[in-house]
Amino acid sequence: MERIQKLVSHMPEDMDAVLIDGPYNRLYYAGMHSTAGTLVITRDAAYFIIDSRYIEAAKKTVKGCEVILQGKLYEQLAEILKKHGVKRIGIEDTKTVDSYLSLKEKLPEVEVILDRRLGEIISRQRMIKEPCELQSIRRAQDYTDRAFTHICEFIQPGMTEKEIALELEFYARKIGAEGASFEYIVVSGPNGSLPHGHPTERPVEKGDFITMDFGCLADGYCSDMTRTIAVGEPGEEKRSIYETVLKANRAAMAAIRAGVSCKEIDQIARDIITKAGYGECFGHGLGHSVGLEIHENPRFSPTCEDICEAGLIMTDEPGIYLEGRFGVRIEDMVYVTEEGCINLTKSDKNLIIL
Ligand code: ZN
Ligand code: ZN
């Protein structure tokens, strides 16, 4: 499998092998959805050790690895490492301390290397999306756009935030989404000032803004979108804040392309919001990378030192939050190219008034 070969070609010289059992990395390299499984990659071979619940599926799905039925895991690992003359094995920095200690204890013949290097190599590889990954994310976003169209027809004053969140998810799954890419945020009226608020029993009222931040899963890949809509005429102040956020979203998007620093993109949106007098009301970063996980690196934030590269999928999500009053966030997901970026989000972002 090409992904495994690429990882081997970037493996630090002092590692003879790597062990991968984090759920997202395992899915990325073995191509198999499972809650268990251990991937061992040496310089000349790859093994996927998996228990009986998954063995039949693994034999059909996993390519480029020898699939082994899990028995006594540590004994199996020791045997593989001995066979390939492995003296030093690298592990992911996301492992628990307990599992790290167990490995060290149960594999006394090899040195277990735990540092940041393997995680960084994998994160760099996962950052640049392959065409098939882009296709899955486009599909996830298509479910998301269709669910948004549906919910705009569904929402009525008097419905609660919870009812709206549930309908969004139910509809998305009905049309094919594998699931929600994270717990949906539906916040209305004064709850809108909570950027990551949970849906409550609050009924939406005329004059409210409703912010909906949601996404779907397709082939394990996430989509992420936010829209803020009005129920009835929102009034001058809300309209003007909405326009400021939209302006920030559009200006950042126009600047995204390979070669520009992530920090700079964040600054473009932040300057617009600050100039309008709401700099203090935009507390989070402008965006993040999306893939198998909803929040991946790099980030559009004031502290991110990374440079945009072609093949990244990033969100552009400025917001203004007025404590105890209301909030606005508009989030699109883009694919970065050499010349600019392609907006993967098709939903209208001009203010929708129901
Ligand atoms: Zn979001
Ligand atoms: Zn996001």
Tab-separated table of C-alpha atoms and ligand atoms in Angstrom:
chain	number	residue	atom	x	y	z
A	1	MET	CA	0.000	0.000	0.000
A	2	GLU	CA	1.404	3.373	-1.054
A	3	ARG	CA	0.689	5.098	2.251
A	4	ILE	CA	2.722	2.519	4.157
A	5	GLN	CA	5.595	2.758	1.660
A	6	LYS	CA	5.611	6.525	2.018
A	7	LEU	CA	5.734	6.241	5.801
A	8	VAL	CA	8.653	3.783	5.569
A	9	SER	CA	10.542	6.187	3.306
A	10	HIS	CA	10.214	8.939	5.955
A	11	MET	CA	10.886	6.717	8.966
A	12	PRO	CA	13.668	8.172	11.168
A	13	GLU	CA	16.964	6.318	10.725
A	14	ASP	CA	17.115	5.111	14.309
A	15	MET	CA	13.785	3.276	14.004
A	16	ASP	CA	13.781	-0.232	12.508
A	17	ALA	CA	9.995	-0.430	12.749
A	18	VAL	CA	6.927	1.461	13.944
A	19	LEU	CA	3.859	0.290	15.823
A	20	ILE	CA	0.553	2.017	15.074
A	21	ASP	CA	-2.646	1.402	17.014
A	22	GLY	CA	-4.242	4.859	17.296
A	23	PRO	CA	-7.717	4.592	15.703
A	24	TYR	CA	-7.309	7.278	13.002
A	25	ASN	CA	-3.746	6.366	12.014
A	26	ARG	CA	-4.726	2.704	11.913
A	27	LEU	CA	-7.647	3.540	9.610
A	28	TYR	CA	-5.392	5.709	7.446
A	29	TYR	CA	-2.714	3.056	6.913
A	30	ALA	CA	-4.704	-0.198	7.133
A	31	GLY	CA	-7.911	1.142	5.553
A	32	MET	CA	-10.070	-0.675	8.068
A	33	HIS	CA	-12.714	0.694	10.465
A	34	SER	CA	-12.247	-1.062	13.794
A	35	THR	CA	-12.034	-0.360	17.489
A	36	ALA	CA	-8.963	-2.559	17.837
A	37	GLY	CA	-5.959	-3.763	15.864
A	38	THR	CA	-2.203	-3.287	15.827
A	39	LEU	CA	-0.211	-2.353	12.772
A	40	VAL	CA	3.490	-3.224	12.762
A	41	ILE	CA	5.519	-1.756	9.945
A	42	THR	CA	9.145	-2.801	9.511
A	43	ARG	CA	11.412	-1.574	6.719
A	44	ASP	CA	10.518	-4.579	4.551
A	45	ALA	CA	7.123	-5.845	5.743
A	46	ALA	CA	3.808	-4.832	7.303
A	47	TYR	CA	1.497	-6.796	9.588
A	48	PHE	CA	-2.006	-6.106	10.832
A	49	ILE	CA	-2.843	-8.042	13.990
A	50	ILE	CA	-6.577	-8.082	14.728
A	51	ASP	CA	-8.934	-10.071	16.941
A	52	SER	CA	-11.628	-12.524	15.866
A	53	ARG	CA	-14.405	-9.886	15.754
A	54	TYR	CA	-12.767	-8.273	12.736
A	55	ILE	CA	-10.593	-10.972	11.168
A	56	GLU	CA	-12.977	-11.888	8.330
A	57	ALA	CA	-13.494	-8.250	7.313
A	58	ALA	CA	-9.796	-7.474	7.703
A	59	LYS	CA	-8.792	-10.271	5.325
A	60	LYS	CA	-11.036	-8.716	2.667
A	61	THR	CA	-10.313	-5.042	3.368
A	62	VAL	CA	-6.721	-4.618	4.473
A	63	LYS	CA	-4.254	-4.381	1.604
A	64	GLY	CA	-0.485	-4.347	1.718
A	65	CYS	CA	-0.230	-5.999	5.142
A	66	GLU	CA	-0.144	-9.592	6.253
A	67	VAL	CA	-3.319	-10.000	8.340
A	68	ILE	CA	-2.811	-12.069	11.512
A	69	LEU	CA	-5.437	-13.309	13.974
A	70	GLN	CA	-4.602	-11.891	17.384
A	71	GLY	CA	-3.649	-14.405	20.061
A	72	LYS	CA	-1.122	-13.460	22.721
A	73	LEU	CA	-0.332	-10.044	21.275
A	74	TYR	CA	3.014	-9.371	22.921
A	75	GLU	CA	4.337	-12.809	22.022
A	76	GLN	CA	3.214	-12.280	18.426
A	77	LEU	CA	4.864	-8.868	18.355
A	78	ALA	CA	8.110	-10.234	19.809
A	79	GLU	CA	8.179	-12.942	17.160
A	80	ILE	CA	7.642	-10.482	14.272
A	81	LEU	CA	10.267	-8.082	15.585
A	82	LYS	CA	12.773	-10.911	16.035
A	83	LYS	CA	12.118	-12.229	12.530
A	84	HIS	CA	12.931	-8.819	11.020
A	85	GLY	CA	15.892	-8.091	13.298
A	86	VAL	CA	14.155	-5.059	14.852
A	87	LYS	CA	16.187	-3.493	17.662
A	88	ARG	CA	14.342	-0.187	17.997
A	89	ILE	CA	10.636	0.451	17.436
A	90	GLY	CA	8.910	3.844	17.297
A	91	ILE	CA	5.421	4.361	18.725
A	92	GLU	CA	2.808	7.133	18.445
A	93	ASP	CA	2.931	9.954	20.987
A	94	THR	CA	-0.828	9.562	21.541
A	95	LYS	CA	-0.388	6.236	23.344
A	96	THR	CA	-1.405	6.066	26.977
A	97	VAL	CA	1.358	5.904	29.572
A	98	ASP	CA	-0.042	2.520	30.616
A	99	SER	CA	0.269	1.001	27.144
A	100	TYR	CA	3.751	2.501	26.723
A	101	LEU	CA	4.887	0.922	29.995
A	102	SER	CA	3.339	-2.418	29.033
A	103	LEU	CA	5.179	-2.446	25.698
A	104	LYS	CA	8.486	-1.666	27.383
A	105	GLU	CA	7.912	-4.367	29.986
A	106	LYS	CA	6.658	-7.070	27.598
A	107	LEU	CA	9.198	-6.450	24.822
A	108	PRO	CA	12.479	-6.391	26.750
A	109	GLU	CA	14.510	-7.324	23.659
A	110	VAL	CA	13.745	-4.072	21.802
A	111	GLU	CA	14.079	-0.404	22.617
A	112	VAL	CA	10.707	1.374	22.480
A	113	ILE	CA	11.143	4.924	21.155
A	114	LEU	CA	8.529	7.467	22.187
A	115	ASP	CA	9.035	11.029	20.996
A	116	ARG	CA	7.290	13.551	18.733
A	117	ARG	CA	8.932	12.540	15.462
A	118	LEU	CA	6.652	9.713	14.343
A	119	GLY	CA	3.527	11.745	15.141
A	120	GLU	CA	4.851	14.664	13.108
A	121	ILE	CA	5.709	12.484	10.104
A	122	ILE	CA	2.237	10.902	10.131
A	123	SER	CA	0.461	14.210	10.646
A	124	ARG	CA	2.344	15.724	7.675
A	125	GLN	CA	1.388	12.762	5.494
A	126	ARG	CA	-2.292	12.935	6.526
A	127	MET	CA	-2.350	16.719	6.010
A	128	ILE	CA	-2.005	16.580	2.223
A	129	LYS	CA	-5.150	14.943	0.889
A	130	GLU	CA	-5.075	12.375	-1.899
A	131	PRO	CA	-7.738	12.612	-4.645
A	132	CYS	CA	-9.780	9.789	-3.078
A	133	GLU	CA	-9.759	11.572	0.292
A	134	LEU	CA	-10.931	14.801	-1.332
A	135	GLN	CA	-13.720	12.848	-2.982
A	136	SER	CA	-14.901	11.424	0.361
A	137	ILE	CA	-14.850	14.860	1.995
A	138	ARG	CA	-16.794	16.331	-0.928
A	139	ARG	CA	-19.405	13.616	-0.421
A	140	ALA	CA	-19.552	14.328	3.322
A	141	GLN	CA	-20.071	18.014	2.537
A	142	ASP	CA	-22.771	17.217	-0.004
A	143	TYR	CA	-24.827	15.491	2.743
A	144	THR	CA	-24.193	18.540	4.929
A	145	ASP	CA	-25.370	21.018	2.282
A	146	ARG	CA	-28.504	18.976	1.611
A	147	ALA	CA	-29.277	18.738	5.327
A	148	PHE	CA	-28.945	22.525	5.572
A	149	THR	CA	-31.413	23.067	2.712
A	150	HIS	CA	-33.829	20.702	4.461
A	151	ILE	CA	-33.507	22.329	7.881
A	152	CYS	CA	-34.232	25.804	6.470
A	153	GLU	CA	-37.616	24.471	5.335
A	154	PHE	CA	-38.158	22.608	8.598
A	155	ILE	CA	-37.482	25.268	11.260
A	156	GLN	CA	-40.520	26.988	12.787
A	157	PRO	CA	-40.637	29.423	15.723
A	158	GLY	CA	-41.322	27.405	18.884
A	159	MET	CA	-39.089	24.461	17.973
A	160	THR	CA	-36.278	23.789	20.410
A	161	GLU	CA	-32.566	23.787	19.610
A	162	LYS	CA	-32.501	20.075	20.445
A	163	GLU	CA	-35.314	19.297	17.987
A	164	ILE	CA	-33.476	21.159	15.233
A	165	ALA	CA	-30.157	19.399	15.976
A	166	LEU	CA	-31.864	16.010	15.981
A	167	GLU	CA	-33.644	16.653	12.675
A	168	LEU	CA	-30.388	17.805	11.052
A	169	GLU	CA	-28.638	14.591	12.041
A	170	PHE	CA	-31.589	12.343	11.252
A	171	TYR	CA	-31.987	13.836	7.780
A	172	ALA	CA	-28.240	13.643	7.012
A	173	ARG	CA	-28.170	9.963	7.971
A	174	LYS	CA	-31.309	9.253	5.996
A	175	ILE	CA	-29.718	10.534	2.786
A	176	GLY	CA	-26.552	8.471	3.280
A	177	ALA	CA	-24.191	10.045	5.818
A	178	GLU	CA	-22.389	7.423	7.926
A	179	GLY	CA	-22.874	9.603	10.958
A	180	ALA	CA	-22.210	13.015	12.444
A	181	SER	CA	-18.608	14.198	12.260
A	182	PHE	CA	-18.998	15.753	15.755
A	183	GLU	CA	-21.755	16.607	18.205
A	184	TYR	CA	-23.947	19.197	16.459
A	185	ILE	CA	-24.011	22.758	17.735
A	186	VAL	CA	-27.408	24.433	17.414
A	187	VAL	CA	-27.621	27.613	19.463
A	188	SER	CA	-30.241	30.363	19.237
A	189	GLY	CA	-30.844	33.859	20.589
A	190	PRO	CA	-28.631	34.601	23.614
A	191	ASN	CA	-27.180	31.043	23.484
A	192	GLY	CA	-25.564	32.045	20.177
A	193	SER	CA	-22.742	33.757	22.054
A	194	LEU	CA	-21.440	30.316	23.116
A	195	PRO	CA	-19.196	29.267	20.188
A	196	HIS	CA	-19.371	25.591	21.208
A	197	GLY	CA	-22.711	25.587	23.044
A	198	HIS	CA	-24.837	22.439	23.336
A	199	PRO	CA	-28.380	22.425	21.959
A	200	THR	CA	-30.882	23.101	24.750
A	201	GLU	CA	-34.659	22.992	25.273
A	202	ARG	CA	-34.851	26.693	24.390
A	203	PRO	CA	-37.555	27.304	21.756
A	204	VAL	CA	-36.433	29.556	18.917
A	205	GLU	CA	-38.259	32.881	18.724
A	206	LYS	CA	-38.982	35.469	16.042
A	207	GLY	CA	-36.026	37.848	15.704
A	208	ASP	CA	-33.477	35.182	16.798
A	209	PHE	CA	-30.309	34.250	15.063
A	210	ILE	CA	-29.731	30.466	15.000
A	211	THR	CA	-26.159	29.226	14.559
A	212	MET	CA	-25.828	25.647	13.315
A	213	ASP	CA	-22.365	24.063	13.192
A	214	PHE	CA	-22.482	20.508	11.878
A	215	GLY	CA	-20.957	17.978	9.514
A	216	CYS	CA	-21.181	14.418	8.252
A	217	LEU	CA	-18.968	11.384	7.781
A	218	ALA	CA	-18.276	9.660	4.457
A	219	ASP	CA	-15.748	6.785	4.297
A	220	GLY	CA	-14.628	7.926	7.759
A	221	TYR	CA	-13.858	11.475	6.521
A	222	CYS	CA	-15.404	14.562	8.102
A	223	SER	CA	-17.109	17.663	6.782
A	224	ASP	CA	-17.594	20.828	8.817
A	225	MET	CA	-19.889	23.790	8.126
A	226	THR	CA	-21.545	26.595	10.075
A	227	ARG	CA	-24.440	28.758	9.014
A	228	THR	CA	-26.213	31.445	11.028
A	229	ILE	CA	-29.765	32.185	9.913
A	230	ALA	CA	-32.481	34.559	11.142
A	231	VAL	CA	-36.021	33.656	12.195
A	232	GLY	CA	-37.974	36.722	11.083
A	233	GLU	CA	-36.473	40.193	10.687
A	234	PRO	CA	-33.331	40.336	12.851
A	235	GLY	CA	-32.928	44.149	12.987
A	236	GLU	CA	-30.121	46.519	12.042
A	237	GLU	CA	-27.432	45.541	14.580
A	238	LYS	CA	-27.640	41.804	13.848
A	239	ARG	CA	-27.636	42.435	10.109
A	240	SER	CA	-24.540	44.600	10.329
A	241	ILE	CA	-22.625	42.093	12.472
A	242	TYR	CA	-23.601	39.329	10.057
A	243	GLU	CA	-22.195	41.352	7.156
A	244	THR	CA	-18.912	41.929	9.042
A	245	VAL	CA	-18.464	38.187	9.656
A	246	LEU	CA	-19.304	37.421	6.033
A	247	LYS	CA	-16.796	40.018	4.855
A	248	ALA	CA	-14.107	38.438	7.049
A	249	ASN	CA	-14.955	34.966	5.714
A	250	ARG	CA	-14.770	36.146	2.081
A	251	ALA	CA	-11.567	38.162	2.522
A	252	ALA	CA	-9.742	35.242	4.144
A	253	MET	CA	-10.963	32.883	1.428
A	254	ALA	CA	-9.724	35.200	-1.317
A	255	ALA	CA	-6.245	35.115	0.244
A	256	ILE	CA	-5.915	31.346	0.794
A	257	ARG	CA	-3.399	29.709	-1.510
A	258	ALA	CA	-0.239	27.613	-1.284
A	259	GLY	CA	2.710	29.626	0.016
A	260	VAL	CA	0.792	32.015	2.279
A	261	SER	CA	1.303	31.600	6.023
A	262	CYS	CA	-1.588	30.280	8.106
A	263	LYS	CA	-1.068	33.158	10.524
A	264	GLU	CA	-1.516	35.704	7.753
A	265	ILE	CA	-4.879	34.214	6.685
A	266	ASP	CA	-6.122	34.432	10.279
A	267	GLN	CA	-4.925	38.046	10.467
A	268	ILE	CA	-6.859	39.101	7.356
A	269	ALA	CA	-10.173	38.014	8.886
A	270	ARG	CA	-9.236	39.275	12.351
A	271	ASP	CA	-8.373	42.752	11.050
A	272	ILE	CA	-11.812	43.152	9.477
A	273	ILE	CA	-13.556	42.138	12.702
A	274	THR	CA	-11.258	44.330	14.820
A	275	LYS	CA	-11.768	47.342	12.552
A	276	ALA	CA	-15.543	46.949	12.956
A	277	GLY	CA	-14.996	47.161	16.743
A	278	TYR	CA	-15.477	43.472	17.637
A	279	GLY	CA	-11.885	42.227	17.933
A	280	GLU	CA	-12.496	41.135	21.536
A	281	CYS	CA	-15.568	39.153	20.463
A	282	PHE	CA	-13.646	36.775	18.146
A	283	GLY	CA	-11.792	34.561	20.598
A	284	HIS	CA	-11.029	31.459	18.516
A	285	GLY	CA	-8.748	30.789	15.560
A	286	LEU	CA	-10.082	31.330	12.032
A	287	GLY	CA	-9.916	27.692	10.988
A	288	HIS	CA	-8.426	24.236	11.108
A	289	SER	CA	-7.538	21.352	8.862
A	290	VAL	CA	-10.132	18.574	8.414
A	291	GLY	CA	-9.678	14.918	7.513
A	292	LEU	CA	-10.332	11.653	9.319
A	293	GLU	CA	-10.482	13.847	12.432
A	294	ILE	CA	-12.583	16.970	12.682
A	295	HIS	CA	-9.719	19.112	14.002
A	296	GLU	CA	-6.346	18.423	12.407
A	297	ASN	CA	-3.221	20.524	11.879
A	298	PRO	CA	-2.374	23.079	10.617
A	299	ARG	CA	-4.627	25.849	12.006
A	300	PHE	CA	-5.467	29.326	10.816
A	301	SER	CA	-4.558	30.973	14.104
A	302	PRO	CA	-2.387	33.843	15.354
A	303	THR	CA	0.173	31.332	16.692
A	304	CYS	CA	0.417	28.785	13.839
A	305	GLU	CA	3.803	28.957	12.080
A	306	ASP	CA	2.819	26.667	9.174
A	307	ILE	CA	2.611	27.683	5.536
A	308	CYS	CA	-0.382	26.722	3.354
A	309	GLU	CA	0.312	23.898	0.926
A	310	ALA	CA	-1.638	22.586	-2.045
A	311	GLY	CA	-3.737	19.602	-0.954
A	312	LEU	CA	-4.752	20.936	2.463
A	313	ILE	CA	-8.415	21.014	3.413
A	314	MET	CA	-9.074	23.935	5.772
A	315	THR	CA	-12.049	25.670	7.343
A	316	ASP	CA	-12.639	29.420	7.205
A	317	GLU	CA	-14.863	30.252	10.177
A	318	PRO	CA	-14.808	33.754	11.603
A	319	GLY	CA	-17.317	34.647	14.317
A	320	ILE	CA	-18.520	37.472	16.548
A	321	TYR	CA	-20.027	36.588	19.929
A	322	LEU	CA	-21.777	39.170	22.127
A	323	GLU	CA	-22.054	37.698	25.610
A	324	GLY	CA	-25.617	37.004	26.707
A	325	ARG	CA	-27.042	38.568	23.526
A	326	PHE	CA	-26.328	36.686	20.301
A	327	GLY	CA	-23.572	35.383	18.025
A	328	VAL	CA	-22.740	34.858	14.362
A	329	ARG	CA	-20.365	32.330	12.785
A	330	ILE	CA	-20.030	31.440	9.101
A	331	GLU	CA	-17.873	28.433	8.219
A	332	ASP	CA	-16.859	27.043	4.856
A	333	MET	CA	-14.408	24.255	4.054
A	334	VAL	CA	-11.864	24.805	1.264
A	335	TYR	CA	-9.333	22.768	-0.703
A	336	VAL	CA	-6.036	24.629	-1.075
A	337	THR	CA	-4.373	24.779	-4.510
A	338	GLU	CA	-1.301	26.538	-5.932
A	339	GLU	CA	-3.463	29.319	-7.365
A	340	GLY	CA	-6.000	29.776	-4.572
A	341	CYS	CA	-8.611	27.529	-3.059
A	342	ILE	CA	-11.784	25.698	-4.029
A	343	ASN	CA	-14.778	26.193	-1.749
A	344	LEU	CA	-16.220	22.729	-1.034
A	345	THR	CA	-19.234	24.257	0.752
A	346	LYS	CA	-22.130	24.965	-1.576
A	347	SER	CA	-24.740	26.321	0.860
A	348	ASP	CA	-25.754	29.964	0.472
A	349	LYS	CA	-24.060	32.253	2.966
A	350	ASN	CA	-25.958	35.447	2.317
A	351	LEU	CA	-28.222	36.065	5.288
A	352	ILE	CA	-31.222	33.747	5.125
A	353	ILE	CA	-34.333	35.068	6.861
A	354	LEU	CA	-36.973	32.407	7.502
B	1	ZN	ZN	-17.704	23.680	12.511
B	2	ZN	ZN	-14.656	23.982	12.252
